[in-house]
Amino acid sequence: MVRSYLSERTIELHSIEGVRTFVVTRGVPQGSVLGPWLWNLAYDPILSTPIPPCINSQCYADDLVLFGYARYREDVTTAMNEALASPNG
């Protein structure tokens, strides 16, 4: 069911030049009933992955950002690379 929900989707762009159709290959339809469930299914493993204490994550809608802080640039760079290299990252 989920596969059919996410396949063969298109979006129409209406402009003064006419209508253009694009194939949608990522994401879920905005405002969809399954959208929040699919987001949780995809992001829960990522948000459950341990990350260094100086790295924080912020999620909103369909975005995820990691931001870090440390006294020295090298420390935050190392911590960020560690967070990004995690199995679910």
C-alpha positions in Angstrom: 0.0 0.0 0.0 2.8 2.4 0.9 4.7 1.6 -2.3 1.6 2.5 -4.4 1.1 5.6 -2.3 4.6 6.8 -3.2 4.8 5.7 -6.8 3.7 7.2 -10.1 3.2 10.7 -8.7 3.4 14.0 -10.6 3.0 17.6 -9.8 1.7 20.3 -12.2 3.2 23.8 -12.3 0.8 26.4 -13.7 2.3 29.6 -15.0 1.6 32.2 -17.7 3.7 30.0 -20.0 1.3 27.1 -19.6 1.2 23.9 -17.5 4.3 21.8 -16.9 4.2 18.4 -15.4 7.1 16.9 -13.3 7.6 13.4 -11.9 7.9 13.4 -8.1 10.4 10.9 -6.9 10.9 11.9 -3.2 8.9 13.0 -0.2 5.3 12.5 0.7 2.3 14.6 -0.4 2.0 17.7 1.8 -1.0 17.4 4.1 -1.3 13.7 3.5 -2.7 11.3 6.1 0.3 9.0 6.0 2.9 11.9 5.9 3.5 12.1 9.7 3.7 8.3 10.0 6.2 8.0 7.1 8.3 10.8 8.6 8.4 9.0 11.9 9.3 5.8 10.3 12.2 7.4 8.4 13.5 9.7 11.0 13.1 7.8 14.2 16.3 5.7 13.7 18.2 8.8 12.8 17.0 10.7 15.9 17.6 7.7 18.1 21.2 7.4 17.1 23.7 8.6 19.8 25.6 11.7 18.9 28.4 13.6 20.7 27.1 15.9 23.5 28.3 19.0 21.7 26.1 18.2 18.7 22.3 19.0 18.7 19.6 18.2 16.2 16.6 20.2 15.2 13.7 18.8 13.2 10.9 20.7 11.7 8.4 19.5 9.0 10.6 17.6 6.5 13.9 19.2 7.5 16.7 18.0 9.9 19.7 20.1 10.8 22.6 19.2 13.0 24.5 22.0 14.7 27.5 21.9 17.0 29.4 24.0 19.3 32.9 23.7 20.9 35.7 25.9 22.0 37.9 25.0 19.1 36.9 24.5 15.5 38.8 21.2 15.2 36.7 19.8 18.1 33.4 20.6 16.6 34.6 19.4 13.2 35.6 16.0 14.6 32.3 15.7 16.6 30.2 16.7 13.6 32.0 14.2 11.3 31.5 11.5 14.0 27.7 12.3 14.1 27.4 12.3 10.3 29.4 9.0 10.0 27.0 7.1 12.4 25.2 4.1 10.9 21.8 5.9 10.7 23.2 9.4 9.8 
